Amino acid sequence: MNHVDVRRGAYADSVTLMQVSRSVATSHGVDGAMVAMATPLNLDLLAGMGFEPPDASPNDMVVAIRLGPDGELDEALSAVDAALAVARRTRAAGAVEAAPHRTTATALRDSDATLALVSVPGPYAFVEAMDALAASRDVMVFSDNMPLEQEIRLKSEAAERDLLVMGPDCGTAVVGGLGLGFANATRPGPVGVVAASGTGCQQLLCLLDSGGVGITAAFGVGGRDLSEPVGGVSTRQAMRRLDADPATELIVVVSKPPAATVATELVSYAGELSTPAEFVLLGAGEPDLTAGAERVLAALDRPTPAWPRWGERAASTRVGYLRGLYCGGTLCDEAMLIAGQAGETGQAGQAGQTGQAGQTGQAGQTGRQLGPVRSNIPLSPELALDGSLTAPAHLMIDFGDDALTAGRAHPMIDPTLRLERLAAEAADPDTAVLLLDVVLGHGAHPDPAADLAPEVAATTTRGVPVVIALVGTAADPQDLEGQATALADAGAEVFASNAEATRRAVALVGTGGLR
Amino acid sequence: MTARTVPAAASTWVAGRLRGPRRSYPVVAVGPHAVYVDVHGDCVGVVARDAVALPIGLRTTLDRLPDIKGPVNVGQGRVWFDEYAVAVTRIVDPGVPRLGPLPAWSTPVPVDLPASALRALAAAEASAALELLGRGDGLTPSGDDVLAGWLVARHTTGRPSGEVGAAVATHAADRTTSLSATLLGRAIVGEAIPQCRDLLTALHAGAGVDGALAALLAVGHTSGAALAAGISLGLEDAA
Amino acid sequence: MTDPLHREPSVVATGVDLLADAVDAQAAPVTRVDWQPPMPGTDDDLATVAGDRRRPAANAEAVRRMLDVSAHLVDVVPAREALGLGAGDFLHAGPPITWERASGPMRGALMGACALEGLVDDPERAAPMLATGTQVSLDPCHHHGAVGPMAGVVSASMWMWVLEDPASGRRTYCSLNEGLGKVLRYGAYSPDVLDRLRWMSTTLGPLLQAAVRRAGPIDVTAILTQMLHMGDEAHNRNRSGTLMLLRDLGPALVDAGASGDVAEAIRFIGGNDHFFLNLAMPACKLALDAARDVEGSTMVVAMARNGTDFGIQVSGTGDRWFTGPAQVPEGLYLGDYGPDDANPDIGDSAITETAGLGGFSMAAAPAIVRFVGGTVPDALATTRRMYEITLAESPRWSVPTLEFRGAPTGIDVSLVCRTGIVPQINTGMAGRVAGVGQVGAGLVTPPAEIFPAALAELAASADRQPSASGARSS
């Protein structure tokens, strides 16, 4: 069967069209084909091939196809379009000295990129991210400080197009084994992660990796996704993607506890999926991240390992205050929840009395809490530190908080501020124990132990114990074992589990003299 | 001389072949887009960005490989040649997921192999392996590609490779190129080029089969067609 | 489609280099966007426009309508007939202008036109009449479906090319090009100038009308396609178009009139490389006018200068002009002329750039650097830069030196504000003193501030409504 159509206004040069013709002529179901500009010469050739010459001028493109017995016209025409598109893209790519593109929009035209990664300053991120959605690509928005109404609009657009917005303020994702932002080198495996928290995601991934379990993907959804106004749009899209993936056997959602209405919808949504889902919601009275990881392993019928630790145990407890110096906000939150009471002041022991005594990982398992922990990201407002960020109290500081990163890089990259504070705390006679996180992975400092170990050594030599939560995988570029060894050699007790590290630090605070 | 590190994406299995002391290994194939070496019977290779993504490759973002002048070494987690050291910096999974039962499907493109061998393969008989191993030209003869497609299809539908798999495992090293034998070994555990995975997931989803098949058929000269034929035979209910 | 979770990732990264470096280090392809903050003060409007639900479809529609147009030369008729102009009605290039603000060449052209129409004997005596505005009316060509080069003055007795889009029947118009040197469009009004204009009306116009009617419609859009493959860009370089027009009209011209007249006409046309410009311009306007008034579209549909102001019109903002001071072009001067001799930018010819020709297709006409300055790589780089501020690549007008990539077409106001890249125009330079003529050729851009002004208007009328389903759907 013969097919001839004329595409007015379309143009490609003759060499390109010969390649297109050859490609179509050899495709399935096609006995013969000619795609050419309708010059008199080409029209003659067309007639010679047995096609009816159409009414066309040399400015028009003629597509002539002869189908074989099992040929499908739609398929053949798709082959024509595909071949023309490839030619256009090759043409653009072969351009001499192409200058870089200036917007996400123009960079995505004629590109086979699978996603856009936007990290421009907050006021400009929405425009770039909308470019990605308009070009039918998923987008990760690393930028923070995007206004709420823009986040809502962005995610509304994504929902209409069945695309995923990871963010805003999304620092961690893993797609196709590729770590985006601050992400650890993971291995392929059966778990799909959806995370509203960056370092929370990283802790989970690293513990699972330590337990021999890998992931299909880890989608960050941004810290605000599960809030009431945003309503979990990205979380649902991510869960849907993972549910549709045959290789994902278990979906894990990591977040702070969401708004009540959102939580209800989420649980109901999870019930509609065919893949089982676990929720690791870090909040007052909830299990910690390590407990979450253990639950995931149990759900997969994998044994829970003893979580790795390095270094010699400190000799004795010490009277004074616990001082936590953190890079990861969620890790700091977890430490505060475990160490103090979540949100309630002056009443020691409340957080542990949720009636689930047999479960590991609840705050209170150490037998006591320290009482309120002051912070620059306090669990309740009255626990806030003043501008000096000091107090004669247990305290934990998140050095990744906006106020501390104005005009400087994130502490996972630039350790200066935290190292200075470490030295100050070491010199403070009221400091009982220091608790820090060290987060490895792509995007982070290439050798954190190099800067930290000397300060740790100086601190432990003075008799102040240092406990470190080392979040990383064996495949991370910084060499996990090497980092752990260096820090342990400097006298620190190093734990893969931030929860265990925190409980250890609490246990090292001597009882005498506590208020 | 400090080597220039070239990052690459590869499977856990490939990364495992790079451990141990650094030493020279025989090159089994080299060209502008790929170089393969035989590491104690297991072949691994460094490939350029747009080359076929064999599951045994370290896939770089290079447009093409440099002309390799000296020997190729493997060890200490890298593949080394001239001033380059290729390291695995991202783990990828070339495995086809377990999709469960799939409907029977026949490829429209015939392969130039004895019908008796293909029938035996559909019936999961060991004789098929012996007839097809090493049969055909090139580094991956089409007989091997048909077997590889069959093995991957069996893996994804959750059926054991049985006597065919055993025969392949036993005899491949003697009967075909080491490159092809390595690929067959990977196929037994379900690893294949992405185009095979895409065809099988399309069959599972019941959509996009034509496009996926077209992409597979475009691979190599006859490789794609042979893989498709193998997949088709592997999905038959016969055994 | 391939399994989205497991297909090989490749990234476009906009922002912090460190993140792109990390992707690189993991052996995944990454394209880095050379991002810079947008024009100052535009952040909010850019976000509003980016969120306008109508915008993607509106721009796609505007582009489609523009690219669907084919411009055919169908007739030549006097302006009084084509545009309904009376003896005292004058059209001019650029956005609306008053006599008080008009520059030398514009004033000279208006004075000459008054004399041509018999309102005065001596052009100099037209000045008071034009100043008071009695008996005369001034309006932009653009408001009447017309365009004019340089001063672009159109009066009733001038004959106009008529271009038509066969699919819609819409038409645009442009006068016949007078030639080089001392001509009305540069503000000259000596008796020679007026005599020439009269000859064009009594002899050339009717001859061309007969020829065009005899030859049948000529596809001007197709001539433009071929011009780009012959080293012309249709604004500053039109030689091949002029020659192709003569070839197409030749036989009919011979049959159309007395041999003496025909010879004189051919000599006249052949002696003026720019003759085709007056067809290129209305062909571009015909395409762009089809894209007007698409609500929510941020595409520029006109760029025009009157010698004092530079103005743009945008599809989504109706007839409104956004204006700023016309700049003096930078380039190369003829003879002893220098920068002090040049008038600010003037003419409707920037309609060619608006459509993707002229400065936008400089890469197709590298020889132009001999006239406007710069190097051949600059010419290629200019076209490449224009892709960053346009919505589409022309399927018909392609640039050989860029592997036949389609010319960048459909200027997007928001892309201009985001990148700070302003449209690049190749132009002739008029002498600031009326009647001096062309003093050189060069490169010029619009005043940057008109784009944020247009953006603000687009933002003010943007559709900000959340979708019916809202953020919590699905």
Short mmCIF file of C-alpha atoms in Angstrom, two decimals, chain A residues 8-13 57 59 88 90-92 94-121 123-124 126-128 130-131 134 138 142 150 152-153 155-157 159-161 175-182 216-217 219 227-231 233 236-237 240-242 245-248 261-262 265 269 413 442-443, chain C residues 3-20 22-29 31-38 43-44 46-48 50-56 67 219 221-223 225-226 229 377 380 384-385 387-398 401-406 415 418-421 463-467 469-474:
data_model
loop_
_atom_site.label_atom_id
_atom_site.label_comp_id
_atom_site.label_asym_id
_atom_site.label_seq_id
_atom_site.Cartn_x
_atom_site.Cartn_y
_atom_site.Cartn_z
CA ARG A 8 4.24 22.41 3.84
CA GLY A 9 6.77 24.70 5.43
CA ALA A 10 8.99 21.89 6.64
CA TYR A 11 12.62 21.82 5.54
CA ALA A 12 15.67 19.64 5.90
CA ASP A 13 18.78 19.56 3.73
CA SER A 57 6.37 22.92 -4.58
CA ASN A 59 9.42 24.45 -0.54
CA ARG A 88 17.61 17.94 14.15
CA THR A 90 22.46 15.85 15.76
CA ARG A 91 22.53 19.07 13.81
CA ALA A 92 22.29 21.16 16.93
CA GLY A 94 27.35 19.39 15.80
CA ALA A 95 27.30 23.18 15.92
CA VAL A 96 30.72 24.76 16.12
CA GLU A 97 31.69 26.01 19.57
CA ALA A 98 28.23 26.11 21.01
CA ALA A 99 28.11 28.63 23.83
CA PRO A 100 26.42 27.38 27.00
CA HIS A 101 22.67 27.92 27.36
CA ARG A 102 21.45 30.72 29.56
CA THR A 103 18.20 29.27 30.88
CA THR A 104 16.88 25.86 31.82
CA ALA A 105 14.32 26.28 29.01
CA THR A 106 16.84 26.59 26.21
CA ALA A 107 19.13 23.93 27.67
CA LEU A 108 16.28 21.41 27.62
CA ARG A 109 15.28 22.04 24.01
CA ASP A 110 16.58 19.26 21.77
CA SER A 111 18.17 17.65 24.81
CA ASP A 112 17.74 14.09 26.02
CA ALA A 113 18.28 15.07 29.65
CA THR A 114 16.00 13.12 31.95
CA LEU A 115 15.76 15.70 34.69
CA ALA A 116 16.64 19.25 35.68
CA LEU A 117 18.55 20.18 38.83
CA VAL A 118 17.86 23.75 39.94
CA SER A 119 19.97 25.44 42.60
CA VAL A 120 19.74 29.14 41.77
CA PRO A 121 18.86 31.56 44.59
CA PRO A 123 13.59 34.06 44.25
CA TYR A 124 14.56 32.71 40.83
CA PHE A 126 10.37 28.89 40.41
CA VAL A 127 10.96 30.25 36.91
CA GLU A 128 13.70 27.70 36.15
CA MET A 130 8.62 25.74 35.55
CA ASP A 131 10.88 25.54 32.47
CA ALA A 134 7.05 22.77 30.51
CA ASP A 138 11.06 16.05 36.47
CA PHE A 142 17.81 22.27 45.70
CA GLN A 150 5.14 29.32 44.22
CA ILE A 152 1.98 25.20 45.47
CA ARG A 153 1.74 26.45 41.89
CA LYS A 155 3.44 21.22 42.31
CA SER A 156 0.01 21.86 40.84
CA GLU A 157 1.64 22.11 37.41
CA ALA A 159 0.51 17.04 39.08
CA GLU A 160 -1.27 18.06 35.89
CA ARG A 161 1.63 16.79 33.83
CA VAL A 175 17.79 8.42 40.78
CA GLY A 176 19.21 5.68 38.54
CA GLY A 177 21.95 5.19 41.10
CA LEU A 178 22.93 8.84 40.64
CA GLY A 179 23.20 10.83 43.85
CA LEU A 180 21.84 14.35 43.47
CA GLY A 181 22.75 17.04 45.96
CA PHE A 182 24.19 15.64 49.17
CA THR A 216 15.65 1.54 43.59
CA ALA A 217 15.47 5.30 44.12
CA PHE A 219 13.05 10.86 46.02
CA SER A 227 2.42 20.57 55.27
CA GLU A 228 -1.28 21.42 55.13
CA PRO A 229 -1.13 23.98 52.30
CA VAL A 230 0.98 21.81 49.99
CA GLY A 231 -0.77 18.62 50.96
CA VAL A 233 1.58 16.36 46.20
CA ARG A 236 2.07 10.95 46.45
CA GLN A 237 3.65 11.24 43.00
CA ARG A 240 3.03 6.24 42.80
CA ARG A 241 6.23 5.99 40.77
CA LEU A 242 7.71 3.52 43.22
CA ASP A 245 8.17 0.02 39.54
CA PRO A 246 8.40 -3.78 39.53
CA ALA A 247 11.80 -3.73 41.24
CA THR A 248 10.56 -1.79 44.29
CA THR A 261 -5.20 15.84 57.68
CA VAL A 262 -2.24 15.18 55.44
CA GLU A 265 -4.76 11.08 53.48
CA TYR A 269 -3.27 6.61 49.85
CA ILE A 413 31.22 21.52 52.80
CA HIS A 442 28.72 13.17 47.07
CA GLY A 443 28.73 16.92 47.43
CA ASP C 3 11.13 2.59 32.53
CA PRO C 4 11.51 6.06 34.08
CA LEU C 5 12.99 4.88 37.35
CA HIS C 6 15.77 2.91 35.75
CA ARG C 7 16.65 4.70 32.56
CA GLU C 8 20.11 6.22 32.47
CA PRO C 9 19.92 9.65 34.09
CA SER C 10 21.27 12.74 32.39
CA VAL C 11 20.96 16.13 33.96
CA VAL C 12 20.57 19.79 33.06
CA ALA C 13 21.98 21.70 36.02
CA THR C 14 21.19 25.35 36.68
CA GLY C 15 22.92 26.99 39.57
CA VAL C 16 25.65 25.82 41.89
CA ASP C 17 28.58 24.28 40.04
CA LEU C 18 29.34 21.94 42.89
CA LEU C 19 26.16 19.99 42.30
CA ALA C 20 26.96 19.63 38.60
CA ALA C 22 29.06 15.78 41.69
CA VAL C 23 26.93 14.50 38.80
CA ASP C 24 29.99 14.55 36.54
CA ALA C 25 31.98 12.63 39.11
CA GLN C 26 29.35 9.89 39.07
CA ALA C 27 29.66 9.40 35.32
CA ALA C 28 26.32 10.86 34.36
CA PRO C 29 26.10 13.44 31.58
CA THR C 31 24.75 20.11 30.87
CA ARG C 32 25.51 23.23 32.85
CA VAL C 33 23.35 26.27 32.28
CA ASP C 34 25.24 29.55 32.31
CA TRP C 35 22.67 31.22 34.54
CA GLN C 36 22.78 34.85 35.63
CA PRO C 37 20.26 36.84 37.63
CA PRO C 38 17.58 38.52 35.52
CA ASP C 43 11.88 38.86 39.69
CA ASP C 44 8.25 39.10 40.75
CA LEU C 46 8.92 36.86 35.88
CA ALA C 47 7.48 34.53 38.48
CA THR C 48 3.95 35.78 37.79
CA ALA C 50 5.99 31.90 34.53
CA GLY C 51 2.97 30.83 36.55
CA ASP C 52 0.41 32.15 34.07
CA ARG C 53 -1.58 29.09 33.08
CA ARG C 54 -2.24 30.43 29.60
CA ARG C 55 1.36 31.11 28.69
CA PRO C 56 2.73 27.82 27.28
CA LEU C 67 4.92 30.05 11.05
CA ASP C 219 6.07 33.52 -3.04
CA THR C 221 8.59 33.73 1.88
CA ALA C 222 10.26 31.22 -0.42
CA ILE C 223 12.60 33.85 -1.82
CA THR C 225 14.41 30.98 2.30
CA GLN C 226 16.76 30.99 -0.64
CA HIS C 229 21.35 30.18 1.57
CA PRO C 377 32.82 34.47 14.55
CA LEU C 380 27.87 33.24 14.20
CA ARG C 384 23.52 31.60 18.58
CA ARG C 385 22.79 34.16 21.25
CA TYR C 387 18.32 31.27 20.23
CA GLU C 388 18.43 32.00 23.96
CA ILE C 389 15.62 34.58 23.70
CA THR C 390 13.34 33.02 21.09
CA LEU C 391 10.56 30.50 21.24
CA ALA C 392 11.11 28.54 18.06
CA GLU C 393 13.34 27.72 15.12
CA SER C 394 11.90 28.54 11.73
CA PRO C 395 11.10 25.40 9.77
CA ARG C 396 11.52 27.34 6.52
CA TRP C 397 14.37 29.77 7.06
CA SER C 398 17.53 27.89 7.88
CA THR C 401 26.71 27.65 8.67
CA LEU C 402 24.82 26.27 11.68
CA GLU C 403 24.17 22.95 9.98
CA PHE C 404 20.92 24.32 8.55
CA ARG C 405 19.42 24.99 11.93
CA GLY C 406 16.18 26.99 11.69
CA LEU C 415 13.52 35.26 28.13
CA ARG C 418 15.74 36.60 32.34
CA THR C 419 18.94 36.59 30.28
CA GLY C 420 19.54 40.27 29.70
CA ILE C 421 20.14 39.41 26.05
CA ASP C 463 -4.03 34.37 34.98
CA ARG C 464 -3.11 33.72 38.56
CA GLN C 465 -6.00 31.46 39.41
CA PRO C 466 -5.01 28.14 40.92
CA SER C 467 -6.36 25.22 38.94
CA SER C 469 -8.27 20.83 41.33
CA GLY C 470 -5.78 22.78 43.42
CA ALA C 471 -2.57 21.54 44.92
CA ARG C 472 -4.09 18.67 46.79
CA SER C 473 -5.42 16.78 43.80
CA SER C 474 -4.54 13.23 42.80
#
